[in-house]
Coordinates of C-alpha atoms in Angstrom, one line a residue:
M1 CA 84.4 94.9 250.5
V2 CA 81.1 93.0 249.9
K3 CA 81.2 91.5 246.4
S4 CA 78.3 92.2 244.1
R5 CA 76.0 89.3 243.3
R6 CA 76.6 88.5 239.6
N7 CA 73.6 86.2 239.5
I8 CA 71.3 89.2 239.5
Y9 CA 72.4 90.0 235.9
R10 CA 72.0 86.4 234.9
K11 CA 68.4 86.3 236.2
N12 CA 67.7 89.6 234.5
F13 CA 69.1 88.2 231.2
S14 CA 66.9 85.2 231.5
L15 CA 63.9 87.4 232.1
I16 CA 64.8 89.4 229.1
I17 CA 65.0 86.3 226.9
I18 CA 61.7 85.0 228.2
F19 CA 60.1 88.5 227.6
L20 CA 61.4 88.6 224.1
I21 CA 60.3 85.1 223.3
L22 CA 56.8 85.8 224.8
I23 CA 56.1 89.0 222.8
T24 CA 57.6 87.4 219.7
I25 CA 55.2 84.5 220.1
I26 CA 52.3 86.9 220.6
L27 CA 53.4 88.8 217.5
V28 CA 53.5 85.6 215.4
I29 CA 50.0 84.6 216.8
A30 CA 48.7 88.1 216.0
F31 CA 50.1 87.8 212.5
I32 CA 48.5 84.4 211.9
T33 CA 45.2 85.4 213.4
A34 CA 45.1 88.7 211.5
Y35 CA 46.0 87.1 208.2
S36 CA 43.4 84.4 208.8
L37 CA 40.6 86.9 209.6
T38 CA 41.6 89.1 206.7
G39 CA 41.4 86.0 204.4
K40 CA 37.9 85.2 205.7
Y41 CA 36.8 88.8 205.4
V42 CA 37.9 88.9 201.7
E43 CA 36.2 85.6 201.0
N44 CA 33.0 86.9 202.6
E45 CA 33.3 90.1 200.6
F46 CA 33.8 88.0 197.4
A47 CA 30.4 86.3 198.2
S48 CA 28.6 89.5 199.4
K49 CA 29.9 92.4 197.3
K50 CA 28.3 90.8 194.2
I51 CA 25.1 92.5 195.3
E52 CA 26.7 95.9 194.6
V53 CA 27.8 94.7 191.1
Y54 CA 24.2 93.4 190.6
E55 CA 22.6 96.6 191.7
Q56 CA 24.8 98.9 189.6
T57 CA 24.3 96.6 186.6
I58 CA 20.5 96.3 187.0
N59 CA 19.9 99.9 188.0
P60 CA 19.1 101.0 184.4
Y61 CA 16.6 98.2 184.0
E62 CA 14.9 99.0 187.4
D63 CA 14.7 102.7 186.3
F64 CA 13.2 101.7 183.0
F65 CA 10.7 99.3 184.5
Q66 CA 9.6 101.6 187.4
N67 CA 9.8 105.0 185.8
K68 CA 10.0 105.0 182.0
I69 CA 7.3 102.4 181.2
P70 CA 4.6 104.0 183.4
E71 CA 5.0 107.2 181.4
I72 CA 2.7 105.6 178.9
T73 CA -0.2 106.0 181.3
S74 CA 0.2 109.8 181.2
Y75 CA -1.0 109.8 177.5
Q76 CA -4.3 108.2 178.6
G77 CA -4.5 106.1 175.4
F78 CA -4.0 109.0 173.0
L79 CA -0.6 107.9 171.7
D80 CA -0.4 108.0 168.0
S81 CA 2.4 106.8 165.7
T82 CA 4.2 110.1 165.9
S83 CA 4.2 110.5 169.7
A84 CA 4.9 106.8 170.1
A85 CA 7.9 107.2 167.9
R86 CA 9.2 110.1 170.0
Y87 CA 8.7 108.0 173.1
A88 CA 10.5 105.1 171.6
T89 CA 13.4 107.3 170.6
S90 CA 13.8 108.5 174.2
V91 CA 13.8 104.8 175.3
F92 CA 16.4 103.8 172.8
F93 CA 18.6 106.7 173.8
N94 CA 18.6 106.0 177.5
Y95 CA 18.2 102.3 177.7
N96 CA 20.5 100.5 175.2
F97 CA 19.2 97.0 176.2
V98 CA 15.8 97.8 174.6
R99 CA 16.2 96.7 171.0
K100 CA 12.6 96.8 169.7
I101 CA 9.3 98.4 170.7
E102 CA 5.8 97.4 169.3
F103 CA 3.1 100.0 169.6
Y104 CA -0.5 98.8 169.6
D105 CA -3.2 101.4 168.9
I106 CA -6.2 99.7 170.6
R107 CA -10.0 100.3 170.4
I108 CA -12.4 99.3 173.2
G109 CA -16.1 99.0 172.3
S110 CA -19.3 97.2 173.3
P111 CA -19.3 93.4 173.3
P112 CA -20.0 91.8 169.9
A113 CA -23.4 90.2 169.5
G114 CA -23.7 87.0 171.6
R115 CA -20.5 87.8 173.5
K116 CA -20.0 88.9 177.1
R117 CA -16.6 90.3 176.6
L118 CA -15.8 93.9 175.5
G119 CA -14.8 94.4 171.9
I120 CA -11.1 95.0 172.4
S121 CA -9.3 95.2 169.0
V122 CA -6.1 96.5 167.4
R123 CA -6.5 99.3 165.0
S124 CA -2.8 99.4 164.0
V125 CA 0.5 98.1 165.1
Y126 CA 3.9 99.9 164.7
E127 CA 7.3 98.5 165.3
F128 CA 10.1 100.8 166.3
Q129 CA 13.8 100.0 166.3
P130 CA 16.9 102.1 167.1
R131 CA 17.4 102.9 163.4
G132 CA 13.8 103.6 162.3
A133 CA 10.2 102.5 162.5
K134 CA 8.0 100.5 160.3
I135 CA 4.3 99.7 160.5
L136 CA 3.4 96.1 161.2
G137 CA -0.4 96.3 160.6
K138 CA -3.6 98.2 160.9
K139 CA -7.0 97.7 162.3
K140 CA -7.5 94.2 163.5
Y141 CA -4.3 92.8 162.2
I142 CA -2.3 91.0 164.8
P143 CA 1.3 90.0 163.9
A144 CA 2.6 86.5 164.2
G145 CA 3.1 85.6 167.8
G146 CA 0.5 88.2 168.8
T147 CA -0.5 86.3 171.9
D148 CA 0.9 89.2 173.9
F149 CA -2.1 91.4 172.9
I150 CA -4.6 88.6 173.4
D151 CA -3.4 87.9 176.9
M152 CA -3.3 91.6 177.8
A153 CA -6.8 92.2 176.3
G154 CA -8.2 89.4 178.5
K155 CA -6.7 90.8 181.7
L156 CA -8.0 94.2 180.8
N157 CA -11.6 92.9 180.2
D158 CA -11.5 91.0 183.6
F159 CA -10.2 94.1 185.4
I160 CA -13.0 96.3 184.0
N161 CA -15.6 93.7 184.7
S162 CA -14.6 93.3 188.3
S163 CA -13.6 96.9 189.2
D164 CA -15.8 98.9 191.6
T165 CA -14.9 102.3 190.1
V166 CA -14.6 103.7 193.6
S167 CA -11.2 102.7 194.9
V168 CA -7.9 103.1 193.2
P169 CA -6.3 99.8 192.1
T170 CA -3.4 98.7 194.3
Q171 CA 0.2 98.3 193.0
S172 CA -0.3 94.6 193.1
E173 CA -3.4 94.8 190.9
V174 CA -1.7 97.2 188.5
F175 CA 1.2 94.8 188.1
R176 CA -1.0 91.8 187.6
T177 CA -3.3 93.5 185.1
F178 CA -1.3 96.0 183.1
Y179 CA 2.1 94.3 183.0
D180 CA 3.1 91.1 181.3
V181 CA 6.7 90.2 182.0
K182 CA 8.3 87.4 180.1
P183 CA 11.9 86.4 179.3
D184 CA 13.3 89.3 177.2
K185 CA 9.9 90.9 176.8
I186 CA 7.7 93.3 178.7
S187 CA 4.1 94.3 177.6
Y188 CA 2.3 97.2 179.2
L189 CA -1.2 98.7 178.9
N190 CA -1.8 102.2 180.0
V191 CA -3.7 102.2 183.4
P192 CA -7.2 103.8 182.9
R193 CA -8.5 106.4 185.3
R194 CA -11.6 105.6 187.5
Q195 CA -13.9 107.7 185.2
D196 CA -12.5 105.8 182.2
V197 CA -13.2 102.5 183.9
K198 CA -16.8 103.7 184.6
L199 CA -17.3 104.5 180.9
Y200 CA -15.8 101.1 180.0
K201 CA -18.2 99.3 182.3
E202 CA -21.2 101.1 180.6
L203 CA -20.2 99.5 177.3
F204 CA -21.4 96.2 178.7
H205 CA -25.0 97.6 178.6
T206 CA -25.0 99.7 175.5
R207 CA -24.8 99.0 171.8
N208 CA -24.4 102.6 170.4
G209 CA -21.1 101.9 168.5
T210 CA -19.0 104.0 170.9
F211 CA -15.2 103.3 171.0
Y212 CA -12.5 104.4 173.3
K213 CA -8.8 104.6 172.6
H214 CA -6.2 102.6 174.5
N215 CA -2.5 101.9 174.1
M216 CA -0.3 98.9 174.6
L217 CA 3.5 98.7 174.1
T218 CA 5.7 95.6 174.0
F219 CA 9.4 96.1 174.7
L220 CA 11.8 93.5 173.4
L221 CA 15.0 93.4 175.5
D222 CA 18.4 92.0 174.9
P223 CA 20.5 91.4 178.0
A224 CA 23.7 91.3 176.0
Y225 CA 23.5 95.1 175.9
L226 CA 23.4 95.5 179.7
R227 CA 26.4 97.3 180.9
I228 CA 28.1 95.2 183.5
R229 CA 29.6 97.5 186.2
N230 CA 32.4 96.2 188.4
P231 CA 33.1 98.5 191.4
H232 CA 35.3 95.9 193.0
P233 CA 38.0 94.8 190.5
E234 CA 40.1 93.9 193.5
L235 CA 37.7 91.0 194.2
Y236 CA 36.3 90.1 190.7
Q237 CA 38.7 89.4 187.8
E238 CA 35.9 88.6 185.4
I239 CA 32.1 89.1 185.4
T240 CA 30.1 87.6 182.6
L241 CA 26.4 87.3 181.7
Q242 CA 25.4 83.7 181.4
P243 CA 22.1 81.8 181.0
V244 CA 20.6 80.6 184.3
V245 CA 21.1 77.0 183.2
Y246 CA 24.9 77.6 182.7
D247 CA 26.9 75.3 184.9
P248 CA 30.4 74.3 183.9
L249 CA 31.2 70.6 184.3
T250 CA 34.5 71.4 186.0
I251 CA 35.8 74.4 187.9
E252 CA 39.6 74.7 188.3
A253 CA 40.8 74.3 191.9
D254 CA 42.5 77.7 191.8
K255 CA 39.3 79.5 190.8
R256 CA 36.7 81.2 193.0
V257 CA 33.2 81.4 191.6
T258 CA 29.9 83.0 192.7
E259 CA 26.7 84.1 190.9
V260 CA 23.5 86.1 191.2
A261 CA 20.3 85.8 189.1
L262 CA 18.8 88.9 187.3
P263 CA 15.2 90.0 187.9
G264 CA 12.1 90.4 185.7
A265 CA 12.6 90.1 181.9
F266 CA 16.2 89.1 182.5
S267 CA 15.4 86.3 184.9
N268 CA 16.7 83.7 182.5
Y269 CA 20.2 85.1 182.9
K270 CA 22.6 85.5 185.7
L271 CA 25.8 87.4 186.5
Y272 CA 28.7 85.0 186.8
F273 CA 31.8 86.0 188.9
I274 CA 35.2 84.4 188.5
S275 CA 38.6 85.2 190.2
D276 CA 41.9 83.3 190.5
K277 CA 42.9 82.3 194.0
T278 CA 46.2 84.2 193.4
H279 CA 44.1 87.4 192.7
L280 CA 42.3 87.1 196.0
D281 CA 45.5 86.2 197.8
A282 CA 47.1 89.4 196.5
E283 CA 44.1 91.4 197.9
I284 CA 44.4 89.6 201.2
N285 CA 48.1 90.5 201.3
R286 CA 47.3 94.2 200.4
R287 CA 44.8 94.5 203.2
F288 CA 47.0 92.6 205.7
M289 CA 50.0 94.9 205.1
P290 CA 48.6 97.9 207.2
I291 CA 47.5 95.5 209.9
G292 CA 50.9 93.8 210.0
G293 CA 52.6 97.2 210.0
V294 CA 50.5 98.3 213.0
A295 CA 51.3 95.0 214.8
L296 CA 55.0 95.6 214.1
L297 CA 54.8 99.2 215.4
I298 CA 53.1 97.9 218.6
Y299 CA 55.8 95.2 218.8
A300 CA 58.6 97.8 218.4
F301 CA 56.8 100.1 220.9
I302 CA 56.7 97.2 223.5
L303 CA 60.4 96.4 222.8
L304 CA 61.3 100.0 223.2
T305 CA 59.3 100.4 226.4
G306 CA 60.8 97.2 227.8
W307 CA 64.3 98.3 226.8
L308 CA 63.8 101.7 228.5
I309 CA 62.5 100.0 231.6
Y310 CA 65.4 97.6 231.6
R311 CA 67.9 100.4 231.0
N312 CA 66.5 102.4 233.9
L313 CA 66.5 99.4 236.2
S314 CA 70.0 98.6 235.1
V315 CA 71.2 102.2 235.6
N316 CA 69.5 102.3 239.0
L317 CA 71.1 99.0 240.0
K318 CA 74.5 100.1 238.8
L319 CA 74.1 103.4 240.6
F320 CA 73.1 101.5 243.8
K321 CA 76.2 99.3 243.4
L322 CA 78.4 102.3 242.9
Q323 CA 77.0 104.1 245.9
Y324 CA 77.3 100.9 247.9
D325 CA 80.9 100.4 246.8
F326 CA 81.7 104.0 247.4
I327 CA 80.4 104.0 251.0
N328 CA 82.1 100.6 251.7
N329 CA 85.5 101.7 250.3
F330 CA 85.3 105.2 251.6
T331 CA 84.4 103.9 255.1
H332 CA 87.4 101.6 254.9
E333 CA 89.6 104.4 253.8
F334 CA 88.5 106.5 256.7
K335 CA 88.4 103.6 259.2
T336 CA 92.1 102.7 258.7
P337 CA 93.6 106.1 259.6
V338 CA 91.0 106.7 262.3
S339 CA 91.9 103.3 263.8
V340 CA 95.6 104.1 263.7
I341 CA 95.0 107.5 265.2
K342 CA 92.9 106.0 268.0
I343 CA 95.6 103.4 268.8
A344 CA 98.4 106.1 268.8
G345 CA 96.2 108.3 271.0
S346 CA 95.5 105.5 273.4
N347 CA 99.3 104.8 273.7
L348 CA 100.0 108.5 274.3
R349 CA 97.4 108.6 277.0
G350 CA 98.8 105.5 278.7
E351 CA 100.4 105.5 282.1
N352 CA 103.8 104.4 280.9
V353 CA 106.3 107.0 280.4
M354 CA 107.5 107.3 276.8
S355 CA 110.9 108.3 275.5
E356 CA 111.3 111.3 273.2
R357 CA 111.9 108.9 270.3
Q358 CA 108.6 107.1 270.9
L359 CA 106.7 110.4 271.2
K360 CA 108.2 111.5 267.8
H361 CA 107.2 108.2 266.3
Y362 CA 103.6 108.5 267.4
G363 CA 103.5 112.1 266.4
K364 CA 104.7 111.1 262.9
I365 CA 102.0 108.4 262.7
L366 CA 99.3 110.9 263.7
D367 CA 100.6 113.4 261.2
E368 CA 100.7 110.9 258.3
E369 CA 97.2 109.5 259.0
A370 CA 95.8 113.0 259.3
D371 CA 97.4 113.8 256.0
K372 CA 95.6 110.8 254.5
L373 CA 92.3 111.9 255.8
N374 CA 92.9 115.4 254.6
E375 CA 93.9 114.1 251.1
L376 CA 90.6 112.2 250.8
M377 CA 88.6 115.1 251.9
N378 CA 90.4 117.5 249.6
R379 CA 89.9 115.1 246.6
L380 CA 86.2 115.0 247.2
L381 CA 86.0 118.7 247.7
S382 CA 88.1 119.4 244.6
F383 CA 86.0 117.0 242.5
T384 CA 82.8 118.8 243.7
Q385 CA 84.3 122.2 242.8
L386 CA 85.4 120.9 239.4
E387 CA 81.9 119.6 238.6
N388 CA 80.3 122.9 239.8
R389 CA 83.0 125.0 237.9
S390 CA 83.7 126.9 241.1
I391 CA 87.5 126.6 241.0
A392 CA 89.8 129.0 239.2
T393 CA 92.8 128.0 237.2
K394 CA 96.2 129.6 237.9
K395 CA 98.3 129.3 234.8
E396 CA 102.0 129.5 235.3
G397 CA 105.1 128.8 233.2
I398 CA 106.1 125.2 233.7
D399 CA 109.5 123.8 232.9
I400 CA 108.5 120.4 231.6
E401 CA 111.8 118.7 232.3
S402 CA 111.9 119.8 235.9
F403 CA 108.2 119.2 236.4
V404 CA 108.3 115.6 235.1
K405 CA 111.7 114.8 236.8
G406 CA 110.3 116.0 240.2
Y407 CA 107.3 113.5 240.0
V408 CA 109.6 110.7 238.7
E409 CA 112.0 111.1 241.7
T410 CA 109.1 111.3 244.2
F411 CA 107.7 108.0 242.9
R412 CA 111.1 106.3 242.8
L413 CA 111.6 107.2 246.4
K414 CA 108.1 106.1 247.3
Y415 CA 108.2 102.8 245.3
H416 CA 111.7 101.4 245.0
D417 CA 110.5 98.6 242.5
F418 CA 108.8 101.2 240.2
H419 CA 110.8 101.5 236.9
I420 CA 110.0 104.8 235.2
N421 CA 111.3 105.9 231.8
T422 CA 110.8 109.4 230.3
E423 CA 111.1 110.8 226.8
L424 CA 110.7 114.6 226.2
N425 CA 110.6 115.5 222.5
G426 CA 111.6 119.1 222.1
I427 CA 109.3 120.4 224.9
N428 CA 110.9 122.8 227.3
F429 CA 108.3 125.3 228.5
F430 CA 104.5 125.9 228.4
Y431 CA 101.7 127.6 230.4
A432 CA 99.2 125.6 232.5
D433 CA 98.0 125.2 236.1
P434 CA 100.8 123.2 237.8
V435 CA 98.5 122.0 240.7
M436 CA 96.0 120.5 238.3
L437 CA 98.6 119.0 236.0
G438 CA 100.4 117.6 239.1
S439 CA 97.1 115.9 240.2
I440 CA 96.8 114.3 236.8
F441 CA 100.4 113.0 237.0
Q442 CA 99.9 111.9 240.6
N443 CA 96.7 109.8 239.8
L444 CA 97.9 108.3 236.5
M445 CA 101.3 107.3 238.0
E446 CA 99.6 105.8 241.1
N447 CA 97.3 103.8 238.9
A448 CA 100.2 102.5 236.8
Y449 CA 102.0 101.2 239.8
K450 CA 98.9 99.9 241.6
Y451 CA 97.4 98.0 238.6
S452 CA 100.6 96.3 237.5
H453 CA 101.9 92.8 238.3
P454 CA 104.7 92.7 240.9
Q455 CA 107.3 91.8 238.3
K456 CA 106.2 94.4 235.8
K457 CA 106.1 97.7 237.7
E458 CA 107.1 99.8 234.6
L459 CA 105.9 103.1 233.3
D460 CA 106.9 105.0 230.1
I461 CA 106.2 108.7 230.1
K462 CA 106.4 110.6 226.8
V463 CA 105.8 114.3 226.1
W464 CA 105.5 115.9 222.7
H465 CA 103.5 118.5 220.9
E466 CA 101.8 118.9 217.5
R467 CA 101.0 122.4 216.4
K468 CA 98.9 123.9 219.3
T469 CA 98.5 120.7 221.3
I470 CA 100.8 119.1 223.9
F471 CA 100.5 115.4 224.6
F472 CA 101.4 113.4 227.7
S473 CA 101.5 109.6 227.4
F474 CA 101.5 107.2 230.3
A475 CA 102.1 103.7 229.1
D476 CA 102.3 100.8 231.6
K477 CA 102.6 97.0 231.3
G478 CA 99.9 96.3 233.8
I479 CA 96.8 94.1 233.9
G480 CA 95.0 96.2 231.3
V481 CA 91.3 97.1 230.9
P482 CA 88.7 94.9 229.1
K483 CA 87.4 96.5 225.9
S484 CA 83.8 96.4 227.3
E485 CA 84.9 98.5 230.3
L486 CA 86.8 101.3 228.5
N487 CA 83.7 103.5 228.4
N488 CA 83.1 103.1 232.1
I489 CA 86.5 103.7 233.7
F490 CA 86.2 107.5 233.7
R491 CA 82.8 107.4 235.5
K492 CA 82.6 108.6 239.1
F493 CA 82.8 105.8 241.8
Y494 CA 83.2 103.1 239.1
R495 CA 85.7 100.4 240.0
L496 CA 86.8 97.3 238.1
E497 CA 86.5 94.0 239.8
N498 CA 90.0 92.6 240.0
Q499 CA 92.5 91.3 242.6
Y500 CA 94.3 94.7 242.7
N501 CA 91.2 96.7 243.4
Q502 CA 89.7 95.2 246.6
N503 CA 90.8 97.9 249.0
G504 CA 92.2 101.4 248.9
S505 CA 90.1 102.8 246.0
V506 CA 86.8 104.7 245.9
G507 CA 86.6 105.0 242.1
L508 CA 87.5 108.7 241.9
G509 CA 91.0 108.7 240.5
L510 CA 90.3 108.5 236.7
A511 CA 87.1 110.4 237.1
F512 CA 89.0 113.2 238.8
C513 CA 91.6 113.1 236.0
K514 CA 88.9 113.4 233.4
E515 CA 87.3 116.4 235.1
L516 CA 90.7 118.1 235.5
V517 CA 91.6 117.6 231.8
N518 CA 88.1 118.8 230.7
F519 CA 88.4 121.8 233.0
M520 CA 91.8 122.6 231.4
D521 CA 90.1 122.5 227.9
G522 CA 91.8 119.2 227.0
D523 CA 90.9 115.6 226.6
I524 CA 92.0 112.2 227.8
T525 CA 91.9 108.9 225.9
V526 CA 92.9 105.3 226.7
K527 CA 94.1 102.3 224.7
S528 CA 94.4 99.0 226.6
K529 CA 94.8 95.2 226.2
V530 CA 94.2 92.8 228.9
N531 CA 97.4 91.5 230.5
Q532 CA 99.5 93.6 228.2
G533 CA 99.1 97.1 229.6
S534 CA 97.3 100.4 229.1
E535 CA 98.3 103.8 227.7
F536 CA 96.6 107.0 228.8
I537 CA 97.1 110.0 226.6
V538 CA 96.3 113.5 227.9
N539 CA 96.2 116.4 225.4
L540 CA 96.1 120.0 226.5
P541 CA 96.3 123.4 224.7
Y542 CA 100.0 124.2 224.1
Q543 CA 100.7 127.7 225.1
T544 CA 104.2 129.2 225.3

């Protein structure tokens, strides 16, 4: 028999180790790369997401500046203290950062004698606060620090003087002329219509004492009342409002800091963002976990795929080996009797005259070798029938003592050095198929003799029953079966590699026993230790 090349398995094992190391290295590299990219992504978000915080914090101010303040123009200069108070109340209710409003009731008339500038004066000034209102002055009284009105009056005069009354002023012109934005303060004049500008321009050429009403409001703001919104607490632990000039002398190494300046009347302040490094590390870990989980799943999938491929290749390799061994051994089993038959036939056909004794001898040889071939063919046929469940059992009453004694005597005659001991514990009679049971005895006793050392050709046969089960034990003192092979010995065509198994076996004996026992609704188990022996226990339904 050609021996299988064991180095195939060593090479496969080496490839498996290399494969496992390779994909593990790839997994580690993937983890490191993914963690690094996640860290950079979080750092970038820490620097960029501040715009979202800025927008949500400054949105109320933008709405106030772009929508609420221009509402004054809709009054076209006819605001009085009552309507101005109502307007102020709506501002205080919706915009908490507005802490005070000064309302200027303005009159626009002809230039005073000897002057080229329109007579723009204050008739009265009112101050509104969230808890009430008080009058600051009337007529031409300008409160302390009233440069706001003077600056706005000058810009209004220049606008009227240079306006063409045909085109509508652009947004840029409106912002330059009718807005005055300073830190914590916004002043606003209502924007006149084109026909109003035309009337104002005529005042430069008339002295009829005509006056036109106009309004100006100054809003005093306090950034401390801005509501700081933080939609990303996972990035920013603390967000504070600080002066633009704020710059701490030292920043702790484990802190991350970024900032963004506020617009318009709050331009002297900035949003200051602070987070601990451990806080950002926790966010990095949180975002990395799903990525790591996916990488582990892919790793597990690759491992599973590799294992399935290896298992299939291993099964195919073992199947090929079994088939190769089967063909090799079966060919040898057929070749031996065929060769003997051919030699005997050649001698019988020879020219030399043979005696009657010689003829009987050659006839006996032909008969024995034909029986061997017939036994091999019958075993294969029976095995196939058992697998296909195409054989019927013929249960008969069996006298256990006579049945066991018959096989013991047969093997003692066949093998003179085979020592067989029997022990029957209260079993006399039961129903079973004697042919199938005989095949089980035949195979297990043959194996016990075949796989034992020359000095230890011993077999102990025990029979006993427990309730509705009968047990047959076959214990030898042979070479034993390695623990790793116990699950394989009942497989078809499987043969152990040992010195007693080089010729004369096709790997069907134990597989055939297993099929027979299963067909008889029983079971067969084995206990074995290398160089100490094996015990096969067959259990069958006990019917009397």
